[in-house]
Amino acid sequence: MSGKLPECGVARFLVLLEGPWATLVVRELLHGTLRFSQLREALPGISPHTLTSRLRRFEAFGIVTRAVYAEVPPRVEYTLTPVGERLRPVLEAMAVWASSVPQLAPASAI
Amino acid sequence: MSGKLPECGVARFLVLLEGPWATLVVRELLHGTLRFSQLREALPGISPHTLTSRLRRFEAFGIVTRAVYAEVPPRVEYTLTPVGERLRPVLEAMAVWASSVPQLAPASAI
């Protein structure tokens, strides 16, 4: 992918929230500030590398802030910015639509 | 992934529209009925295999209908169902949010 965000809003969204984990990280942060370890616990199966890269991208685009507290060990907390908070209606729209789709398909379709 | 759709609406959405191509296929079909070849043209870079698998999943879950016309060669057209059409506000919400995110980050963030 080139360095520039796509012009098309949908394509731009898919770059900013690339892959399923990114959307699930936002889903968790919509509950409030969380530490890295709390995010890992809330998202079984996510690798530290994937979580780190998603959070870095979110930070780079002003979607999340990262606060480091000089404790032993250091405490690092992530919070959605106002831009990140504006994802709430998008995830709600996703959930409303998906919940309206009946469990029709045979297991093989997934 | 197990055969059953997740209970959580957001996770369920991410299974139904798995991967970036799925959402882009929906974006194109929101313009109206399209043939397989037209979808491929509209989405440079998508492989026939990926397009076929996404369309099959959409068909299995009642998101798309597939019409075959006995011509030579046969004509196959895809159309969003009412369930598929209800994705319009979700993609619009994605686009509105993503367009509000400034192109802040250094190219390396993408």
PDB file of C-alpha atoms in Angstrom, chain B:
ATOM      1  CA  MET B   1     -13.420 -20.393  12.866  1.00  0.00           C
ATOM      2  CA  SER B   2     -16.219 -22.596  14.134  1.00  0.00           C
ATOM      3  CA  GLY B   3     -19.267 -23.025  11.889  1.00  0.00           C
ATOM      4  CA  LYS B   4     -21.502 -20.781  14.009  1.00  0.00           C
ATOM      5  CA  LEU B   5     -21.671 -17.003  13.620  1.00  0.00           C
ATOM      6  CA  PRO B   6     -20.368 -15.190  16.723  1.00  0.00           C
ATOM      7  CA  GLU B   7     -22.985 -13.777  19.103  1.00  0.00           C
ATOM      8  CA  CYS B   8     -21.250 -10.381  19.344  1.00  0.00           C
ATOM      9  CA  GLY B   9     -22.614  -8.205  16.520  1.00  0.00           C
ATOM     10  CA  VAL B  10     -19.253  -6.615  15.669  1.00  0.00           C
ATOM     11  CA  ALA B  11     -17.468  -9.979  15.583  1.00  0.00           C
ATOM     12  CA  ARG B  12     -20.348 -11.363  13.499  1.00  0.00           C
ATOM     13  CA  PHE B  13     -19.946  -8.459  11.032  1.00  0.00           C
ATOM     14  CA  LEU B  14     -16.226  -9.198  10.707  1.00  0.00           C
ATOM     15  CA  VAL B  15     -16.982 -12.848   9.840  1.00  0.00           C
ATOM     16  CA  LEU B  16     -19.670 -11.964   7.284  1.00  0.00           C
ATOM     17  CA  LEU B  17     -17.552  -9.274   5.657  1.00  0.00           C
ATOM     18  CA  GLU B  18     -14.218 -10.971   6.212  1.00  0.00           C
ATOM     19  CA  GLY B  19     -11.259  -9.039   4.840  1.00  0.00           C
ATOM     20  CA  PRO B  20     -11.120  -5.741   2.967  1.00  0.00           C
ATOM     21  CA  TRP B  21     -12.248  -7.113  -0.394  1.00  0.00           C
ATOM     22  CA  ALA B  22     -15.649  -8.181   0.978  1.00  0.00           C
ATOM     23  CA  THR B  23     -16.519  -4.607   1.985  1.00  0.00           C
ATOM     24  CA  LEU B  24     -15.287  -3.280  -1.362  1.00  0.00           C
ATOM     25  CA  VAL B  25     -17.433  -5.833  -3.241  1.00  0.00           C
ATOM     26  CA  VAL B  26     -20.456  -4.531  -1.309  1.00  0.00           C
ATOM     27  CA  ARG B  27     -19.442  -0.939  -2.092  1.00  0.00           C
ATOM     28  CA  GLU B  28     -19.573  -1.786  -5.826  1.00  0.00           C
ATOM     29  CA  LEU B  29     -22.859  -3.714  -5.626  1.00  0.00           C
ATOM     30  CA  LEU B  30     -24.472  -0.776  -3.827  1.00  0.00           C
ATOM     31  CA  HIS B  31     -24.314   0.919  -7.274  1.00  0.00           C
ATOM     32  CA  GLY B  32     -26.516  -1.869  -8.693  1.00  0.00           C
ATOM     33  CA  THR B  33     -26.419  -5.332 -10.266  1.00  0.00           C
ATOM     34  CA  LEU B  34     -23.039  -6.312 -11.657  1.00  0.00           C
ATOM     35  CA  ARG B  35     -21.528  -9.221 -13.533  1.00  0.00           C
ATOM     36  CA  PHE B  36     -18.487 -11.120 -12.225  1.00  0.00           C
ATOM     37  CA  SER B  37     -16.278  -9.517 -14.885  1.00  0.00           C
ATOM     38  CA  GLN B  38     -17.566  -6.044 -13.996  1.00  0.00           C
ATOM     39  CA  LEU B  39     -16.775  -6.653 -10.333  1.00  0.00           C
ATOM     40  CA  ARG B  40     -13.238  -7.747 -11.245  1.00  0.00           C
ATOM     41  CA  GLU B  41     -12.780  -4.630 -13.366  1.00  0.00           C
ATOM     42  CA  ALA B  42     -14.064  -2.388 -10.574  1.00  0.00           C
ATOM     43  CA  LEU B  43     -11.690  -3.972  -8.046  1.00  0.00           C
ATOM     44  CA  PRO B  44      -8.199  -4.116  -9.585  1.00  0.00           C
ATOM     45  CA  GLY B  45      -6.029  -6.576  -7.693  1.00  0.00           C
ATOM     46  CA  ILE B  46      -8.766  -8.896  -6.491  1.00  0.00           C
ATOM     47  CA  SER B  47      -8.157 -12.517  -7.504  1.00  0.00           C
ATOM     48  CA  PRO B  48     -10.960 -14.568  -9.132  1.00  0.00           C
ATOM     49  CA  HIS B  49     -10.665 -17.010  -6.220  1.00  0.00           C
ATOM     50  CA  THR B  50     -11.170 -14.289  -3.573  1.00  0.00           C
ATOM     51  CA  LEU B  51     -14.066 -12.729  -5.477  1.00  0.00           C
ATOM     52  CA  THR B  52     -15.731 -16.109  -5.949  1.00  0.00           C
ATOM     53  CA  SER B  53     -15.364 -17.049  -2.281  1.00  0.00           C
ATOM     54  CA  ARG B  54     -16.687 -13.689  -1.042  1.00  0.00           C
ATOM     55  CA  LEU B  55     -19.694 -13.856  -3.392  1.00  0.00           C
ATOM     56  CA  ARG B  56     -20.433 -17.465  -2.357  1.00  0.00           C
ATOM     57  CA  ARG B  57     -20.414 -16.479   1.316  1.00  0.00           C
ATOM     58  CA  PHE B  58     -22.677 -13.497   0.573  1.00  0.00           C
ATOM     59  CA  GLU B  59     -25.047 -15.808  -1.308  1.00  0.00           C
ATOM     60  CA  ALA B  60     -25.011 -18.373   1.520  1.00  0.00           C
ATOM     61  CA  PHE B  61     -26.048 -15.695   4.037  1.00  0.00           C
ATOM     62  CA  GLY B  62     -28.715 -14.133   1.839  1.00  0.00           C
ATOM     63  CA  ILE B  63     -26.749 -10.918   1.250  1.00  0.00           C
ATOM     64  CA  VAL B  64     -26.509 -11.346  -2.526  1.00  0.00           C
ATOM     65  CA  THR B  65     -28.522 -13.157  -5.202  1.00  0.00           C
ATOM     66  CA  ARG B  66     -26.905 -14.763  -8.213  1.00  0.00           C
ATOM     67  CA  ALA B  67     -28.783 -14.929 -11.529  1.00  0.00           C
ATOM     68  CA  VAL B  68     -27.515 -17.113 -14.396  1.00  0.00           C
ATOM     69  CA  TYR B  69     -28.711 -16.386 -17.933  1.00  0.00           C
ATOM     70  CA  ALA B  70     -28.396 -19.267 -20.418  1.00  0.00           C
ATOM     71  CA  GLU B  71     -26.539 -17.304 -23.062  1.00  0.00           C
ATOM     72  CA  VAL B  72     -23.290 -18.160 -24.849  1.00  0.00           C
ATOM     73  CA  PRO B  73     -21.178 -17.561 -22.865  1.00  0.00           C
ATOM     74  CA  PRO B  74     -23.531 -17.749 -19.857  1.00  0.00           C
ATOM     75  CA  ARG B  75     -24.172 -14.409 -18.154  1.00  0.00           C
ATOM     76  CA  VAL B  76     -23.983 -14.394 -14.317  1.00  0.00           C
ATOM     77  CA  GLU B  77     -25.220 -11.346 -12.425  1.00  0.00           C
ATOM     78  CA  TYR B  78     -24.999 -10.469  -8.733  1.00  0.00           C
ATOM     79  CA  THR B  79     -27.485  -8.244  -6.893  1.00  0.00           C
ATOM     80  CA  LEU B  80     -27.698  -7.179  -3.260  1.00  0.00           C
ATOM     81  CA  THR B  81     -30.752  -8.504  -1.437  1.00  0.00           C
ATOM     82  CA  PRO B  82     -32.653  -6.279   1.022  1.00  0.00           C
ATOM     83  CA  VAL B  83     -30.297  -7.616   3.741  1.00  0.00           C
ATOM     84  CA  GLY B  84     -27.345  -6.589   1.560  1.00  0.00           C
ATOM     85  CA  GLU B  85     -28.877  -3.180   0.857  1.00  0.00           C
ATOM     86  CA  ARG B  86     -29.038  -2.568   4.627  1.00  0.00           C
ATOM     87  CA  LEU B  87     -25.237  -2.373   4.506  1.00  0.00           C
ATOM     88  CA  ARG B  88     -25.531   1.022   2.811  1.00  0.00           C
ATOM     89  CA  PRO B  89     -25.712   3.011   6.079  1.00  0.00           C
ATOM     90  CA  VAL B  90     -22.821   0.977   7.536  1.00  0.00           C
ATOM     91  CA  LEU B  91     -20.523   1.767   4.608  1.00  0.00           C
ATOM     92  CA  GLU B  92     -21.699   5.385   4.662  1.00  0.00           C
ATOM     93  CA  ALA B  93     -20.831   5.584   8.374  1.00  0.00           C
ATOM     94  CA  MET B  94     -17.390   4.088   7.619  1.00  0.00           C
ATOM     95  CA  ALA B  95     -16.783   6.633   4.854  1.00  0.00           C
ATOM     96  CA  VAL B  96     -17.959   9.617   6.898  1.00  0.00           C
ATOM     97  CA  TRP B  97     -15.704   8.647   9.812  1.00  0.00           C
ATOM     98  CA  ALA B  98     -12.664   7.831   7.683  1.00  0.00           C
ATOM     99  CA  SER B  99     -12.970  11.065   5.703  1.00  0.00           C
ATOM    100  CA  SER B 100     -12.847  12.957   9.009  1.00  0.00           C
ATOM    101  CA  VAL B 101      -9.476  11.412   9.888  1.00  0.00           C
ATOM    102  CA  PRO B 102      -6.752  13.784   8.658  1.00  0.00           C
ATOM    103  CA  GLN B 103      -3.833  12.436   6.637  1.00  0.00           C
ATOM    104  CA  LEU B 104      -1.585  12.993   9.662  1.00  0.00           C
ATOM    105  CA  ALA B 105       0.574   9.965   9.900  1.00  0.00           C
ATOM    106  CA  PRO B 106       3.958   9.467   8.296  1.00  0.00           C
ATOM    107  CA  ALA B 107       3.818   7.079   5.337  1.00  0.00           C
ATOM    108  CA  SER B 108       5.514   4.449   7.491  1.00  0.00           C
ATOM    109  CA  ALA B 109       2.361   4.125   9.612  1.00  0.00           C
ATOM    110  CA  ILE B 110       0.459   2.509   6.734  1.00  0.00           C
TER     111      ILE B 110
END
